[in-house]
Amino acid sequence: MRRGFTLIEILAVVVIIGVLVAIAIPIVNNILSDVRLKAYRTNLISLLNAGEAYVFADIDAYSYLSVGSTVEISISELQIAGYLETIKDPNGNGLCSGYILVTKLADFDYDISPHIKCGKKSNIVSSQQDGLIAHWKFDGNLLDYSLNNNYGKNEGGAIPTTNRFDEPEMAYKFDGVDDFIDFGSSSVFDVRNELTLSAWIKYEGNFTGGVITKGQEGTWKNNSFVLRNSNTRIRFFLSDGENTNNIEFPTSLGDNKWHYIVATLSETKLTLYVDGEKTGEKSRTVGPLKVVTQPLKVGQGYVSTHYKGSIDEIRIYNRALSADEIKELYYYYNVKIKE
């Protein structure tokens, strides 16, 4: 006689199926995300190649630019000129828009940066420029690639060094004694409500030093925002002039490896990310950030504590990037665009 399933056995099967589905969905999502990122990179390389061909076909047309100046060229302009075909959204939302930024480094020497936006709800890196107020690539220069033209002044002698891809002179190394870079006190740095600071860093030794600082000597209340390392642990500090707020990543990053660190401030919380993953979160207890007249500095803290190690690819936004945006920036910029 064939025995039927008991209620307990049926429930057990349902639980097992639920567990398998819970495991499978993230795996499938990760696979789809990886496929989309690869498609996005392919699109970006196509745009980069088209931009290079377009610019260097008539390079004299850009001779009017002063060194450090940037001009924007749209995807549609490249397409009309016959250098680029349509770019499809990897998320299936139609076609992508975008542009290239052409920055003059020297006579007949230009940096070309491609930017693509795919769909309003794209989960690909499509909003790299939204709210971007500073972007220092540190590719052998201190130019600002955000169109705000906040160029740096090398103080103390930070030297070009290899980046995370072992490419020479594509990052900056700080000695921990007197090196820092001064980016001035432009009003675009007077962020009051939301903020994102991001950088690739590689520590050397056990020490305390500023990575990105907007503040002045004295107490913590004299500062606006500070991203620093404290004995190889990353710390994000904020002040509204009366109250202070901070969060720290408890794990040491002193392993002599490159890490991608991001700190965000939203209307309600502070959040830290390391290598694309959220590592800490804390409720916001400060009001609008304090406006200070001191310059924004890289490599020096608010009490002249100097950073020791290498820094690369700094971005500052006047909004809080989402966890998805940060993860995608980490995975995308941890792969070279051009082989």
Tab-separated table of C-alpha atoms in Angstrom:
chain	number	residue	atom	x	y	z
A	1	MET	CA	0.000	0.000	0.000
A	2	ARG	CA	1.408	3.411	-1.011
A	3	ARG	CA	1.765	5.800	1.896
A	4	GLY	CA	0.951	9.510	1.414
A	5	PHE	CA	3.034	12.404	2.678
A	6	THR	CA	2.414	13.642	6.177
A	7	LEU	CA	1.885	17.328	6.886
A	8	ILE	CA	5.291	17.528	8.560
A	9	GLU	CA	6.986	16.013	5.501
A	10	ILE	CA	5.205	18.463	3.178
A	11	LEU	CA	6.201	21.399	5.365
A	12	ALA	CA	9.794	20.150	5.403
A	13	VAL	CA	9.840	20.037	1.592
A	14	VAL	CA	8.406	23.559	1.415
A	15	VAL	CA	11.107	24.803	3.785
A	16	ILE	CA	13.847	23.121	1.731
A	17	ILE	CA	12.500	24.634	-1.494
A	18	GLY	CA	12.366	28.042	0.173
A	19	VAL	CA	15.986	27.733	1.300
A	20	LEU	CA	17.107	26.686	-2.188
A	21	VAL	CA	15.254	29.603	-3.771
A	22	ALA	CA	16.759	32.020	-1.238
A	23	ILE	CA	20.215	30.755	-2.166
A	24	ALA	CA	19.564	30.721	-5.898
A	25	ILE	CA	18.110	34.234	-6.261
A	26	PRO	CA	21.254	36.104	-5.087
A	27	ILE	CA	23.420	33.873	-7.295
A	28	VAL	CA	21.258	34.582	-10.335
A	29	ASN	CA	21.165	38.285	-9.505
A	30	ASN	CA	24.956	38.365	-9.201
A	31	ILE	CA	25.325	36.601	-12.551
A	32	LEU	CA	22.925	39.053	-14.213
A	33	SER	CA	24.705	41.991	-12.585
A	34	ASP	CA	28.065	40.707	-13.828
A	35	VAL	CA	26.683	40.283	-17.352
A	36	ARG	CA	25.327	43.840	-17.291
A	37	LEU	CA	28.602	45.235	-15.999
A	38	LYS	CA	30.524	43.477	-18.763
A	39	ALA	CA	28.089	44.847	-21.340
A	40	TYR	CA	28.439	48.298	-19.818
A	41	ARG	CA	32.243	48.100	-20.007
A	42	THR	CA	31.994	47.069	-23.651
A	43	ASN	CA	29.804	50.103	-24.343
A	44	LEU	CA	32.207	52.362	-22.482
A	45	ILE	CA	35.192	51.092	-24.454
A	46	SER	CA	33.287	51.686	-27.703
A	47	LEU	CA	32.545	55.259	-26.618
A	48	LEU	CA	36.166	55.806	-25.562
A	49	ASN	CA	37.509	54.546	-28.893
A	50	ALA	CA	35.006	56.670	-30.824
A	51	GLY	CA	35.926	59.728	-28.779
A	52	GLU	CA	39.640	59.247	-29.379
A	53	ALA	CA	39.121	58.823	-33.121
A	54	TYR	CA	36.860	61.881	-33.277
A	55	VAL	CA	39.193	64.160	-31.327
A	56	PHE	CA	42.438	63.133	-32.977
A	57	ALA	CA	40.926	63.323	-36.457
A	58	ASP	CA	40.888	67.105	-35.996
A	59	ILE	CA	43.101	67.741	-32.989
A	60	ASP	CA	43.783	71.356	-33.991
A	61	ALA	CA	40.138	72.111	-33.238
A	62	TYR	CA	40.934	71.796	-29.514
A	63	SER	CA	44.105	73.890	-29.476
A	64	TYR	CA	42.115	76.816	-28.047
A	65	LEU	CA	41.727	74.995	-24.732
A	66	SER	CA	44.053	76.043	-21.930
A	67	VAL	CA	45.897	73.322	-20.045
A	68	GLY	CA	43.528	71.772	-17.518
A	69	SER	CA	40.381	72.924	-19.315
A	70	THR	CA	37.674	70.424	-20.223
A	71	VAL	CA	35.087	70.323	-22.986
A	72	GLU	CA	32.106	67.976	-23.324
A	73	ILE	CA	31.169	66.115	-26.534
A	74	SER	CA	27.837	64.278	-26.664
A	75	ILE	CA	27.185	60.772	-27.935
A	76	SER	CA	24.831	62.205	-30.554
A	77	GLU	CA	27.635	64.370	-31.952
A	78	LEU	CA	29.858	61.298	-32.305
A	79	GLN	CA	27.025	59.380	-33.943
A	80	ILE	CA	26.211	62.157	-36.423
A	81	ALA	CA	29.892	62.311	-37.374
A	82	GLY	CA	29.843	58.566	-38.032
A	83	TYR	CA	32.247	57.535	-35.272
A	84	LEU	CA	29.745	55.679	-33.091
A	85	GLU	CA	26.709	53.455	-33.516
A	86	THR	CA	23.744	53.403	-31.142
A	87	ILE	CA	24.442	52.087	-27.649
A	88	LYS	CA	21.847	49.764	-26.160
A	89	ASP	CA	21.016	49.702	-22.467
A	90	PRO	CA	22.244	46.417	-20.876
A	91	ASN	CA	19.152	46.573	-18.635
A	92	GLY	CA	16.804	46.425	-21.618
A	93	ASN	CA	15.526	49.989	-21.205
A	94	GLY	CA	16.194	51.150	-24.754
A	95	LEU	CA	19.156	53.255	-25.823
A	96	CYS	CA	21.804	54.959	-23.719
A	97	SER	CA	22.787	58.604	-23.708
A	98	GLY	CA	26.108	60.053	-22.649
A	99	TYR	CA	29.175	62.058	-23.567
A	100	ILE	CA	32.954	62.230	-23.432
A	101	LEU	CA	34.985	64.767	-21.478
A	102	VAL	CA	38.106	66.015	-23.254
A	103	THR	CA	40.702	67.537	-20.907
A	104	LYS	CA	43.819	69.233	-22.247
A	105	LEU	CA	46.952	68.012	-20.436
A	106	ALA	CA	49.467	69.722	-22.736
A	107	ASP	CA	49.775	70.712	-26.387
A	108	PHE	CA	48.559	67.741	-28.454
A	109	ASP	CA	48.018	65.721	-25.279
A	110	TYR	CA	44.415	65.155	-24.156
A	111	ASP	CA	42.679	62.937	-21.629
A	112	ILE	CA	39.378	61.477	-22.827
A	113	SER	CA	36.877	60.177	-20.267
A	114	PRO	CA	33.699	58.384	-21.444
A	115	HIS	CA	30.408	58.630	-19.536
A	116	ILE	CA	27.233	56.690	-20.278
A	117	LYS	CA	23.755	56.903	-18.763
A	118	CYS	CA	21.439	53.975	-19.397
A	119	GLY	CA	17.827	54.243	-18.239
A	120	LYS	CA	16.298	56.125	-15.322
A	121	LYS	CA	16.477	53.095	-13.056
A	122	SER	CA	19.643	51.519	-14.383
A	123	ASN	CA	21.555	49.337	-11.947
A	124	ILE	CA	24.656	49.882	-14.016
A	125	VAL	CA	27.027	52.735	-13.215
A	126	SER	CA	24.968	55.377	-14.978
A	127	SER	CA	25.081	58.306	-12.572
A	128	GLN	CA	28.814	58.858	-12.142
A	129	GLN	CA	28.466	62.576	-12.815
A	130	ASP	CA	25.242	63.237	-10.882
A	131	GLY	CA	26.243	65.472	-7.980
A	132	LEU	CA	29.981	65.045	-8.653
A	133	ILE	CA	31.751	68.177	-7.401
A	134	ALA	CA	35.362	66.951	-7.588
A	135	HIS	CA	37.177	64.126	-9.355
A	136	TRP	CA	40.932	63.807	-9.097
A	137	LYS	CA	42.302	60.843	-11.012
A	138	PHE	CA	45.912	61.461	-9.899
A	139	ASP	CA	47.100	60.152	-13.275
A	140	GLY	CA	50.403	62.001	-13.077
A	141	ASN	CA	48.626	65.330	-12.550
A	142	LEU	CA	46.354	67.161	-10.115
A	143	LEU	CA	43.621	68.160	-12.559
A	144	ASP	CA	39.942	68.114	-11.613
A	145	TYR	CA	37.842	66.046	-14.038
A	146	SER	CA	34.489	67.207	-12.655
A	147	LEU	CA	34.303	70.409	-14.760
A	148	ASN	CA	34.665	72.505	-11.579
A	149	ASN	CA	38.378	73.075	-12.268
A	150	ASN	CA	39.611	72.708	-8.692
A	151	TYR	CA	43.219	71.868	-9.468
A	152	GLY	CA	45.591	70.813	-6.710
A	153	LYS	CA	48.846	72.278	-5.447
A	154	ASN	CA	51.408	69.731	-4.306
A	155	GLU	CA	52.760	70.791	-0.908
A	156	GLY	CA	55.662	68.976	0.729
A	157	GLY	CA	56.469	66.771	-2.231
A	158	ALA	CA	53.968	63.908	-2.633
A	159	ILE	CA	55.351	61.848	-5.509
A	160	PRO	CA	53.664	59.938	-8.365
A	161	THR	CA	53.621	56.195	-7.754
A	162	THR	CA	52.126	52.986	-9.146
A	163	ASN	CA	48.379	52.475	-8.869
A	164	ARG	CA	46.379	49.325	-8.098
A	165	PHE	CA	47.071	48.070	-11.641
A	166	ASP	CA	50.858	48.494	-11.165
A	167	GLU	CA	50.851	51.319	-13.695
A	168	PRO	CA	53.664	53.803	-12.938
A	169	GLU	CA	52.940	57.423	-11.988
A	170	MET	CA	49.165	56.883	-11.846
A	171	ALA	CA	48.636	57.587	-8.114
A	172	TYR	CA	50.330	59.707	-5.428
A	173	LYS	CA	52.468	58.587	-2.504
A	174	PHE	CA	52.617	60.576	0.748
A	175	ASP	CA	55.520	60.348	3.219
A	176	GLY	CA	53.538	60.842	6.447
A	177	VAL	CA	55.750	63.791	7.432
A	178	ASP	CA	54.832	66.914	5.495
A	179	ASP	CA	53.237	65.835	2.197
A	180	PHE	CA	49.742	66.978	1.279
A	181	ILE	CA	47.828	68.384	-1.698
A	182	ASP	CA	45.904	71.647	-1.395
A	183	PHE	CA	42.769	71.874	-3.560
A	184	GLY	CA	41.700	75.340	-2.441
A	185	SER	CA	38.544	76.595	-0.770
A	186	SER	CA	36.035	76.690	-3.617
A	187	SER	CA	32.417	77.182	-2.563
A	188	VAL	CA	31.527	73.856	-4.228
A	189	PHE	CA	33.154	72.188	-1.212
A	190	ASP	CA	30.691	73.904	1.148
A	191	VAL	CA	28.428	70.863	1.283
A	192	ARG	CA	25.749	71.210	3.942
A	193	ASN	CA	23.282	68.319	3.776
A	194	GLU	CA	24.447	65.249	1.848
A	195	LEU	CA	27.957	64.096	0.992
A	196	THR	CA	29.985	61.225	-0.452
A	197	LEU	CA	33.774	60.907	-0.177
A	198	SER	CA	35.551	58.086	-1.997
A	199	ALA	CA	39.167	57.130	-2.647
A	200	TRP	CA	41.472	54.225	-3.351
A	201	ILE	CA	44.065	53.996	-0.563
A	202	LYS	CA	47.061	51.875	0.386
A	203	TYR	CA	48.373	52.363	3.924
A	204	GLU	CA	51.974	52.113	5.050
A	205	GLY	CA	52.534	51.423	8.724
A	206	ASN	CA	50.526	52.068	11.878
A	207	PHE	CA	49.757	55.779	12.100
A	208	THR	CA	47.043	58.429	12.052
A	209	GLY	CA	46.635	60.795	9.105
A	210	GLY	CA	44.033	62.570	7.013
A	211	VAL	CA	42.908	61.247	3.644
A	212	ILE	CA	40.406	64.026	2.780
A	213	THR	CA	39.943	67.010	5.110
A	214	LYS	CA	37.901	70.219	5.022
A	215	GLY	CA	38.590	71.964	8.295
A	216	GLN	CA	41.009	73.869	10.477
A	217	GLU	CA	43.283	73.476	13.469
A	218	GLY	CA	41.744	73.249	16.924
A	219	THR	CA	38.819	71.158	18.075
A	220	TRP	CA	36.721	68.765	15.995
A	221	LYS	CA	33.952	71.384	15.945
A	222	ASN	CA	36.113	73.582	13.721
A	223	ASN	CA	35.818	71.096	10.868
A	224	SER	CA	33.240	70.366	8.199
A	225	PHE	CA	34.174	66.821	7.146
A	226	VAL	CA	37.185	64.560	7.603
A	227	LEU	CA	37.966	61.115	6.202
A	228	ARG	CA	41.093	59.757	7.822
A	229	ASN	CA	42.875	56.666	9.008
A	230	SER	CA	43.385	56.117	12.708
A	231	ASN	CA	45.993	53.421	13.346
A	232	THR	CA	45.073	51.756	9.999
A	233	ARG	CA	41.322	52.012	10.712
A	234	ILE	CA	39.236	54.298	8.552
A	235	ARG	CA	37.172	56.990	10.284
A	236	PHE	CA	34.564	59.444	8.955
A	237	PHE	CA	33.996	62.618	10.968
A	238	LEU	CA	31.474	65.473	10.567
A	239	SER	CA	30.610	68.704	12.367
A	240	ASP	CA	27.925	71.379	12.142
A	241	GLY	CA	29.958	73.766	14.297
A	242	GLU	CA	28.233	72.781	17.530
A	243	ASN	CA	27.761	69.024	17.368
A	244	THR	CA	29.955	66.252	15.999
A	245	ASN	CA	29.239	62.863	14.469
A	246	ASN	CA	31.642	60.076	13.504
A	247	ILE	CA	31.817	56.439	12.503
A	248	GLU	CA	34.800	54.081	12.348
A	249	PHE	CA	35.562	50.844	10.505
A	250	PRO	CA	36.897	48.566	13.274
A	251	THR	CA	39.030	46.296	11.074
A	252	SER	CA	42.609	47.219	10.188
A	253	LEU	CA	43.365	48.010	6.549
A	254	GLY	CA	47.116	47.952	7.136
A	255	ASP	CA	47.731	44.930	4.905
A	256	ASN	CA	49.771	46.848	2.300
A	257	LYS	CA	47.005	46.354	-0.278
A	258	TRP	CA	44.800	48.781	-2.180
A	259	HIS	CA	41.305	49.301	-0.769
A	260	TYR	CA	38.340	51.332	-2.004
A	261	ILE	CA	36.888	53.389	0.847
A	262	VAL	CA	33.646	55.371	0.686
A	263	ALA	CA	31.901	57.482	3.320
A	264	THR	CA	28.391	58.854	2.816
A	265	LEU	CA	26.206	61.291	4.703
A	266	SER	CA	22.464	61.276	4.036
A	267	GLU	CA	19.691	63.209	5.763
A	268	THR	CA	19.415	60.470	8.391
A	269	LYS	CA	22.669	58.500	8.642
A	270	LEU	CA	26.425	58.105	8.170
A	271	THR	CA	27.629	55.018	6.304
A	272	LEU	CA	31.040	53.493	5.597
A	273	TYR	CA	31.936	51.130	2.755
A	274	VAL	CA	35.138	49.182	2.136
A	275	ASP	CA	35.759	47.467	-1.203
A	276	GLY	CA	32.148	47.866	-2.266
A	277	GLU	CA	30.594	46.429	0.896
A	278	LYS	CA	28.824	48.338	3.664
A	279	THR	CA	30.852	48.020	6.861
A	280	GLY	CA	29.035	50.329	9.236
A	281	GLU	CA	26.093	52.669	9.699
A	282	LYS	CA	25.190	55.256	12.312
A	283	SER	CA	22.334	57.699	12.860
A	284	ARG	CA	23.010	61.304	11.923
A	285	THR	CA	23.105	63.682	14.884
A	286	VAL	CA	24.453	66.840	13.216
A	287	GLY	CA	22.638	69.577	11.355
A	288	PRO	CA	23.867	71.236	8.146
A	289	LEU	CA	27.654	70.875	7.988
A	290	LYS	CA	29.828	73.756	9.122
A	291	VAL	CA	31.179	76.012	6.374
A	292	VAL	CA	34.905	76.658	6.871
A	293	THR	CA	37.233	78.912	4.893
A	294	GLN	CA	40.201	76.549	5.052
A	295	PRO	CA	41.138	74.659	1.870
A	296	LEU	CA	40.248	71.073	1.157
A	297	LYS	CA	43.347	68.939	1.637
A	298	VAL	CA	44.320	65.417	0.660
A	299	GLY	CA	46.982	63.692	2.747
A	300	GLN	CA	46.690	65.874	5.861
A	301	GLY	CA	44.352	65.815	8.850
A	302	TYR	CA	42.827	68.738	10.719
A	303	VAL	CA	45.644	68.787	13.308
A	304	SER	CA	48.474	68.425	10.777
A	305	THR	CA	48.470	64.641	11.027
A	306	HIS	CA	49.898	63.507	7.711
A	307	TYR	CA	48.899	60.417	5.766
A	308	LYS	CA	51.536	57.787	4.969
A	309	GLY	CA	50.903	55.643	1.921
A	310	SER	CA	49.329	55.947	-1.525
A	311	ILE	CA	46.059	57.563	-2.632
A	312	ASP	CA	44.286	57.396	-5.986
A	313	GLU	CA	41.014	58.207	-7.783
A	314	ILE	CA	39.269	60.612	-5.388
A	315	ARG	CA	35.622	61.532	-5.935
A	316	ILE	CA	33.448	63.925	-3.929
A	317	TYR	CA	29.672	64.195	-4.393
A	318	ASN	CA	27.130	66.596	-2.910
A	319	ARG	CA	24.723	63.701	-2.448
A	320	ALA	CA	24.777	60.319	-0.704
A	321	LEU	CA	25.474	57.575	-3.229
A	322	SER	CA	23.398	54.418	-2.841
A	323	ALA	CA	24.871	51.062	-1.851
A	324	ASP	CA	24.321	49.782	-5.400
A	325	GLU	CA	26.103	52.770	-6.938
A	326	ILE	CA	29.077	52.286	-4.629
A	327	LYS	CA	29.317	48.564	-5.299
A	328	GLU	CA	29.167	49.125	-9.041
A	329	LEU	CA	31.817	51.870	-8.886
A	330	TYR	CA	34.068	49.494	-6.958
A	331	TYR	CA	33.687	46.596	-9.368
A	332	TYR	CA	33.841	48.779	-12.450
A	333	TYR	CA	36.875	50.853	-11.448
A	334	ASN	CA	38.716	47.796	-10.167
A	335	VAL	CA	38.998	46.640	-13.795
A	336	LYS	CA	41.084	48.472	-16.365
A	337	ILE	CA	39.015	50.026	-19.160
A	338	LYS	CA	41.672	49.456	-21.783
A	339	GLU	CA	43.779	46.328	-21.903
